[in-house]
């Protein structure tokens, strides 16, 4: 048990203000004035700044994975959007985007403390206010503000910015040369549009992390599920996937399912999109359950194909022609 060299000290106000350890002599610690904790430290229950020596738990890694996926998914979306259906360069650009984000993630981890290791040390997230320490700077006399803003969730907040910076640098180094060489089927003004889009969404992602990092930390599993469900429904609707008719007998259902998956095998792009959504569904379910109890949580992964099957069975009720015909018959 450590004790302070000076027992009588003024109270350290503020939720995140603490005293740094100046020196340690045996079992006696000497503390500094109350103020901001150095980077990589946060206050303990006694208002003493302690170094973060823990490791991110499973949920923390899932959050970092979600933040790492955002630029990759946006890259893929805009590459597909601007490449055109007949462009042979889209696949290579997809692979390049994956390579950029993967290298950026590895470099970010290697440069994080401890340097040179894929393992990182971190402070444990206790509550939402840990992400917004700038809002809890105390004013003892209501005039002077004691600034105690520091990264209490080290390094979950800043490591995302570092990752985005490396993604942007690698994209600017690799993608323009690649697009200029292979995107011959596109017009001169269209071939670089996916890169221009990235120059817009990276600042947006940065602001999103800066302002809503704490909210995203607690809400990202549900965001993944909602967005993946919505985009899957939109894609299947736009792809004119055949749905079940009025007769819902077992033979017709089995026939339609077989035809649906056979069509997926023929059109490999649809297969990739479907499995990508299924991976997102699984990621969201794992993030919510955290897989704390495998025997209870693993069976939930059986729900991954449920949205696609539900769409096939219920989309017929929202067909515009059916609604218009029933409306006409009602009049």
Short mmCIF file of C-alpha atoms in Angstrom, two decimals:
data_model
loop_
_atom_site.label_atom_id
_atom_site.label_comp_id
_atom_site.label_asym_id
_atom_site.label_seq_id
_atom_site.Cartn_x
_atom_site.Cartn_y
_atom_site.Cartn_z
CA UNK A 1 0.00 0.00 0.00
CA UNK A 2 1.44 3.34 -1.04
CA UNK A 3 1.02 6.44 1.08
CA UNK A 4 1.69 10.03 0.17
CA UNK A 5 4.78 11.85 1.37
CA UNK A 6 2.52 14.72 2.47
CA UNK A 7 -0.69 13.51 4.05
CA UNK A 8 -2.45 16.86 4.19
CA UNK A 9 -3.15 18.13 0.69
CA UNK A 10 -5.97 20.22 -0.77
CA UNK A 11 -8.75 18.20 -2.36
CA UNK A 12 -8.39 17.37 -6.06
CA UNK A 13 -11.59 18.56 -7.66
CA UNK A 14 -13.06 17.44 -10.93
CA UNK A 15 -14.08 14.05 -12.21
CA UNK A 16 -10.89 13.52 -14.23
CA UNK A 17 -8.31 15.68 -12.43
CA UNK A 18 -5.53 13.82 -10.66
CA UNK A 19 -2.09 14.07 -9.10
CA UNK A 20 0.91 12.74 -10.96
CA UNK A 21 3.45 10.59 -9.13
CA UNK A 22 6.69 12.59 -8.98
CA UNK A 23 8.85 10.04 -7.23
CA UNK A 24 8.67 6.74 -5.38
CA UNK A 25 10.88 6.03 -2.37
CA UNK A 26 10.19 2.54 -1.14
CA UNK A 27 6.54 2.51 -0.15
CA UNK A 28 6.22 6.30 -0.15
CA UNK A 29 5.00 8.21 -3.20
CA UNK A 30 5.40 11.94 -3.75
CA UNK A 31 2.59 13.55 -5.68
CA UNK A 32 2.42 16.73 -7.73
CA UNK A 33 -0.31 19.31 -7.91
CA UNK A 34 -3.81 18.45 -9.01
CA UNK A 35 -4.15 18.72 -12.76
CA UNK A 36 -4.28 16.82 -16.03
CA UNK A 37 -2.90 13.27 -16.20
CA UNK A 38 -0.17 12.54 -18.79
CA UNK A 39 -1.05 10.63 -21.94
CA UNK A 40 -1.47 6.92 -21.27
CA UNK A 41 -2.64 7.47 -17.68
CA UNK A 42 -5.94 8.02 -15.94
CA UNK A 43 -7.05 8.69 -12.38
CA UNK A 44 -7.79 5.92 -9.92
CA UNK A 45 -10.27 6.06 -7.05
CA UNK A 46 -7.83 8.13 -4.97
CA UNK A 47 -7.39 10.78 -7.68
CA UNK A 48 -3.88 9.57 -8.48
CA UNK A 49 -2.77 9.32 -12.11
CA UNK A 50 -1.93 5.69 -12.85
CA UNK A 51 -0.45 4.26 -16.03
CA UNK A 52 -2.80 2.21 -18.21
CA UNK A 53 -1.47 -1.35 -18.11
CA UNK A 54 -4.53 -3.31 -19.24
CA UNK A 55 -5.40 -4.69 -22.66
CA UNK A 56 -8.52 -4.00 -24.73
CA UNK A 57 -11.27 -6.52 -24.06
CA UNK A 58 -13.26 -8.28 -26.76
CA UNK A 59 -15.83 -5.49 -27.04
CA UNK A 60 -13.06 -2.87 -27.43
CA UNK A 61 -11.53 -4.84 -30.32
CA UNK A 62 -14.94 -5.18 -31.93
CA UNK A 63 -15.37 -1.41 -31.71
CA UNK A 64 -11.97 -0.82 -33.28
CA UNK A 65 -12.86 -3.33 -35.98
CA UNK A 66 -16.07 -1.42 -36.70
CA UNK A 67 -14.23 1.89 -37.00
CA UNK A 68 -11.66 0.21 -39.26
CA UNK A 69 -14.40 -1.22 -41.49
CA UNK A 70 -16.10 2.11 -42.11
CA UNK A 71 -13.56 3.55 -44.59
CA UNK A 72 -13.16 0.15 -46.28
CA UNK A 73 -16.90 -0.25 -46.85
CA UNK A 74 -17.15 3.32 -48.13
CA UNK A 75 -14.19 2.74 -50.46
CA UNK A 76 -15.90 -0.35 -51.89
CA UNK A 77 -19.22 1.42 -52.26
CA UNK A 78 -17.83 4.38 -54.20
CA UNK A 79 -15.54 2.19 -56.30
CA UNK A 80 -18.55 0.13 -57.33
CA UNK A 81 -20.68 3.23 -57.81
CA UNK A 82 -18.27 5.00 -60.15
CA UNK A 83 -16.67 2.04 -61.92
CA UNK A 84 -19.69 1.06 -63.97
CA UNK A 85 -21.05 -2.41 -64.67
CA UNK A 86 -18.63 -3.20 -67.47
CA UNK A 87 -15.48 -1.90 -65.83
CA UNK A 88 -12.85 -4.58 -65.33
CA UNK A 89 -10.87 -2.35 -62.96
CA UNK A 90 -13.36 -2.51 -60.08
CA UNK A 91 -12.08 -5.80 -58.66
CA UNK A 92 -8.47 -4.65 -58.58
CA UNK A 93 -9.50 -1.38 -56.94
CA UNK A 94 -11.45 -3.34 -54.31
CA UNK A 95 -8.38 -5.43 -53.55
CA UNK A 96 -6.20 -2.31 -53.40
CA UNK A 97 -8.59 -0.63 -50.96
CA UNK A 98 -8.51 -3.75 -48.77
CA UNK A 99 -4.71 -3.73 -48.89
CA UNK A 100 -4.55 -0.04 -47.98
CA UNK A 101 -6.80 -0.43 -44.95
CA UNK A 102 -5.09 -3.65 -43.81
CA UNK A 103 -1.61 -2.12 -44.00
CA UNK A 104 -2.85 1.03 -42.25
CA UNK A 105 -4.31 -1.08 -39.41
CA UNK A 106 -1.10 -3.09 -38.95
CA UNK A 107 1.12 0.02 -39.01
CA UNK A 108 -1.16 1.76 -36.52
CA UNK A 109 -0.95 -1.15 -34.09
CA UNK A 110 2.82 -1.43 -34.50
CA UNK A 111 3.30 2.26 -33.71
CA UNK A 112 1.02 2.15 -30.67
CA UNK A 113 2.43 1.53 -27.20
CA UNK A 114 4.21 -0.88 -26.84
CA UNK A 115 5.89 0.06 -30.12
CA UNK A 116 6.68 -2.82 -32.45
CA UNK A 117 3.98 -5.13 -31.11
CA UNK A 118 0.47 -5.84 -32.32
CA UNK A 119 -0.59 -5.83 -28.69
CA UNK A 120 -1.66 -2.47 -27.24
CA UNK A 121 -2.15 -1.34 -23.67
CA UNK A 122 -5.29 0.56 -22.78
CA UNK A 123 -7.40 2.06 -20.03
CA UNK A 124 -10.69 0.39 -19.27
CA UNK A 125 -13.82 2.24 -20.38
CA UNK A 126 -16.07 2.72 -17.36
CA UNK A 127 -18.80 5.08 -18.57
CA UNK A 128 -19.81 7.38 -21.39
CA UNK A 129 -18.25 10.48 -19.79
CA UNK A 130 -14.80 8.87 -20.15
CA UNK A 131 -14.95 9.81 -23.84
CA UNK A 132 -15.73 13.48 -23.14
CA UNK A 133 -13.38 14.59 -20.36
CA UNK A 134 -13.27 18.11 -21.83
CA UNK A 135 -16.82 18.61 -20.52
CA UNK A 136 -15.79 17.97 -16.90
CA UNK A 137 -13.10 20.59 -16.27
CA UNK A 138 -13.81 22.00 -12.79
CA UNK A 139 -14.03 25.70 -11.85
CA UNK A 140 -13.37 25.83 -8.08
CA UNK A 141 -13.98 29.58 -7.76
CA UNK A 142 -16.38 29.78 -10.74
CA UNK A 143 -13.80 31.97 -12.52
CA UNK A 144 -10.65 29.94 -13.11
CA UNK A 145 -11.02 26.63 -14.95
CA UNK A 146 -8.69 23.75 -14.15
CA UNK A 147 -8.09 21.98 -17.46
CA UNK A 148 -7.95 18.23 -16.90
CA UNK A 149 -8.82 17.06 -20.39
CA UNK A 150 -7.01 13.84 -21.27
CA UNK A 151 -7.70 10.55 -23.01
CA UNK A 152 -9.31 8.51 -20.25
CA UNK A 153 -10.10 5.73 -22.75
CA UNK A 154 -6.51 5.57 -24.04
CA UNK A 155 -5.93 4.70 -26.86
CA UNK A 156 -9.41 3.96 -28.21
CA UNK A 157 -10.07 7.60 -29.06
CA UNK A 158 -6.86 8.71 -30.79
CA UNK A 159 -5.90 5.40 -32.41
CA UNK A 160 -8.82 5.79 -34.83
CA UNK A 161 -7.50 9.16 -36.03
CA UNK A 162 -4.04 7.66 -36.58
CA UNK A 163 -5.56 4.80 -38.56
CA UNK A 164 -7.56 7.19 -40.77
CA UNK A 165 -4.44 9.26 -41.42
CA UNK A 166 -2.50 6.20 -42.61
CA UNK A 167 -5.46 5.10 -44.75
CA UNK A 168 -5.53 8.49 -46.44
CA UNK A 169 -1.76 8.58 -47.02
CA UNK A 170 -1.66 5.07 -48.47
CA UNK A 171 -4.63 5.81 -50.71
CA UNK A 172 -2.97 8.94 -52.09
CA UNK A 173 0.25 7.03 -52.73
CA UNK A 174 -1.20 3.91 -54.37
CA UNK A 175 -4.65 4.50 -55.81
CA UNK A 176 -4.02 7.34 -58.32
CA UNK A 177 -1.24 5.40 -60.04
CA UNK A 178 -3.33 2.23 -60.14
CA UNK A 179 -6.44 3.97 -61.47
CA UNK A 180 -4.47 5.79 -64.12
CA UNK A 181 -3.01 2.49 -65.38
CA UNK A 182 -6.07 0.23 -65.35
CA UNK A 183 -9.20 2.42 -65.57
CA UNK A 184 -9.07 2.73 -69.33
CA UNK A 185 -12.77 2.05 -69.78
CA UNK A 186 -13.78 5.12 -67.82
CA UNK A 187 -13.75 8.71 -68.89
CA UNK A 188 -10.97 11.01 -67.76
CA UNK A 189 -13.30 12.77 -65.30
CA UNK A 190 -14.82 9.55 -63.90
CA UNK A 191 -11.78 7.44 -63.18
CA UNK A 192 -10.72 9.42 -60.09
CA UNK A 193 -14.20 10.01 -58.61
CA UNK A 194 -13.86 7.20 -56.05
CA UNK A 195 -10.69 8.90 -54.78
CA UNK A 196 -12.41 12.29 -54.67
CA UNK A 197 -15.22 10.68 -52.65
CA UNK A 198 -12.67 9.43 -50.10
CA UNK A 199 -11.36 12.97 -49.72
CA UNK A 200 -14.88 13.88 -48.58
CA UNK A 201 -15.77 10.94 -46.35
CA UNK A 202 -12.47 10.80 -44.42
CA UNK A 203 -13.02 14.27 -42.88
CA UNK A 204 -16.61 13.27 -42.14
CA UNK A 205 -15.46 10.09 -40.39
CA UNK A 206 -12.89 12.10 -38.45
CA UNK A 207 -15.49 14.56 -37.19
CA UNK A 208 -17.82 11.67 -36.41
CA UNK A 209 -15.17 10.03 -34.23
CA UNK A 210 -14.22 13.33 -32.58
CA UNK A 211 -17.79 14.26 -31.67
CA UNK A 212 -19.59 10.94 -31.38
CA UNK A 213 -16.86 8.46 -30.49
CA UNK A 214 -18.39 7.62 -27.13
CA UNK A 215 -21.88 7.25 -28.57
CA UNK A 216 -20.57 5.03 -31.36
CA UNK A 217 -18.75 2.88 -28.81
CA UNK A 218 -22.02 1.92 -27.15
CA UNK A 219 -24.29 1.97 -30.21
CA UNK A 220 -22.20 0.45 -33.03
CA UNK A 221 -23.62 -3.13 -32.76
CA UNK A 222 -27.15 -1.83 -33.33
CA UNK A 223 -25.98 0.55 -36.08
CA UNK A 224 -24.42 -2.42 -37.90
CA UNK A 225 -27.62 -4.48 -37.68
CA UNK A 226 -29.96 -1.69 -38.74
CA UNK A 227 -27.84 -0.47 -41.67
CA UNK A 228 -27.09 -3.97 -42.94
CA UNK A 229 -30.79 -4.87 -42.85
CA UNK A 230 -31.81 -1.70 -44.67
CA UNK A 231 -29.10 -1.97 -47.33
CA UNK A 232 -29.86 -5.67 -47.88
CA UNK A 233 -33.54 -4.92 -48.45
CA UNK A 234 -32.71 -2.05 -50.81
CA UNK A 235 -30.24 -4.17 -52.79
CA UNK A 236 -32.60 -7.14 -53.13
CA UNK A 237 -35.40 -4.83 -54.18
CA UNK A 238 -33.22 -3.07 -56.76
CA UNK A 239 -31.94 -6.42 -58.04
CA UNK A 240 -35.51 -7.54 -58.76
CA UNK A 241 -35.18 -10.75 -56.79
CA UNK A 242 -38.19 -12.99 -57.38
CA UNK A 243 -40.41 -13.36 -54.34
CA UNK A 244 -42.97 -15.90 -53.23
CA UNK A 245 -46.40 -15.69 -54.77
CA UNK A 246 -49.76 -16.18 -53.16
CA UNK A 247 -49.30 -19.91 -52.68
CA UNK A 248 -46.98 -20.59 -49.78
CA UNK A 249 -46.82 -24.39 -50.01
CA UNK A 250 -43.59 -26.14 -49.11
CA UNK A 251 -42.79 -27.22 -52.67
CA UNK A 252 -43.01 -23.69 -54.05
CA UNK A 253 -40.92 -22.30 -51.20
CA UNK A 254 -38.23 -24.93 -51.71
CA UNK A 255 -38.26 -24.35 -55.48
CA UNK A 256 -37.90 -20.59 -55.10
CA UNK A 257 -35.10 -20.89 -52.56
CA UNK A 258 -33.21 -23.25 -54.87
CA UNK A 259 -33.72 -20.88 -57.79
CA UNK A 260 -32.59 -17.93 -55.67
CA UNK A 261 -29.33 -19.57 -54.60
CA UNK A 262 -28.72 -20.94 -58.10
CA UNK A 263 -29.05 -17.41 -59.42
CA UNK A 264 -26.55 -16.29 -56.79
CA UNK A 265 -24.02 -18.83 -58.03
CA UNK A 266 -24.47 -17.62 -61.60
CA UNK A 267 -24.25 -13.97 -60.67
CA UNK A 268 -21.22 -13.97 -58.40
CA UNK A 269 -21.58 -10.29 -57.61
CA UNK A 270 -24.92 -10.94 -55.91
CA UNK A 271 -23.34 -13.79 -53.95
CA UNK A 272 -20.55 -11.53 -52.70
CA UNK A 273 -23.03 -8.83 -51.66
CA UNK A 274 -25.25 -11.33 -49.85
CA UNK A 275 -22.39 -12.94 -47.93
CA UNK A 276 -21.00 -9.50 -47.08
CA UNK A 277 -24.31 -8.59 -45.47
CA UNK A 278 -24.40 -11.90 -43.65
CA UNK A 279 -20.92 -11.20 -42.25
CA UNK A 280 -22.14 -7.81 -41.06
CA UNK A 281 -25.17 -9.44 -39.43
CA UNK A 282 -22.90 -11.91 -37.65
CA UNK A 283 -20.54 -9.10 -36.57
CA UNK A 284 -23.43 -7.14 -35.10
CA UNK A 285 -24.81 -10.16 -33.24
CA UNK A 286 -21.37 -11.01 -31.85
CA UNK A 287 -20.88 -7.39 -30.76
CA UNK A 288 -24.19 -7.33 -28.92
CA UNK A 289 -23.78 -10.70 -27.22
CA UNK A 290 -19.97 -10.34 -26.75
CA UNK A 291 -19.93 -14.17 -26.78
CA UNK A 292 -19.69 -14.19 -22.99
CA UNK A 293 -21.61 -17.45 -22.86
CA UNK A 294 -20.81 -19.50 -25.96
CA UNK A 295 -23.52 -22.10 -25.42
CA UNK A 296 -26.17 -19.36 -25.38
CA UNK A 297 -24.72 -16.86 -27.85
CA UNK A 298 -23.47 -19.07 -30.71
CA UNK A 299 -26.98 -20.33 -31.64
CA UNK A 300 -27.91 -16.68 -32.29
CA UNK A 301 -25.70 -16.79 -35.40
CA UNK A 302 -28.32 -19.06 -36.96
CA UNK A 303 -30.40 -15.88 -37.37
CA UNK A 304 -27.91 -14.46 -39.90
CA UNK A 305 -29.80 -15.70 -43.04
CA UNK A 306 -33.19 -14.81 -41.54
CA UNK A 307 -33.53 -11.30 -43.08
CA UNK A 308 -32.95 -12.57 -46.64
CA UNK A 309 -35.46 -15.38 -46.19
CA UNK A 310 -37.94 -13.00 -44.56
CA UNK A 311 -37.64 -10.69 -47.57
CA UNK A 312 -38.38 -13.51 -50.00
CA UNK A 313 -41.53 -14.47 -48.10
CA UNK A 314 -42.94 -11.00 -47.44
CA UNK A 315 -41.84 -8.73 -50.31
CA UNK A 316 -44.90 -9.73 -52.36
CA UNK A 317 -47.13 -7.84 -49.93
CA UNK A 318 -45.41 -4.54 -50.82
CA UNK A 319 -45.33 -4.89 -54.61
CA UNK A 320 -46.69 -1.62 -56.12
CA UNK A 321 -48.76 -3.49 -58.73
CA UNK A 322 -50.45 -5.56 -56.03
CA UNK A 323 -51.19 -2.52 -53.88
CA UNK A 324 -52.60 -0.57 -56.83
CA UNK A 325 -54.77 -3.48 -57.96
CA UNK A 326 -56.16 -4.07 -54.49
CA UNK A 327 -56.78 -0.33 -54.11
CA UNK A 328 -58.65 -0.29 -57.42
CA UNK A 329 -60.77 -3.28 -56.42
CA UNK A 330 -61.58 -1.58 -53.11
CA UNK A 331 -63.10 1.39 -54.96
#
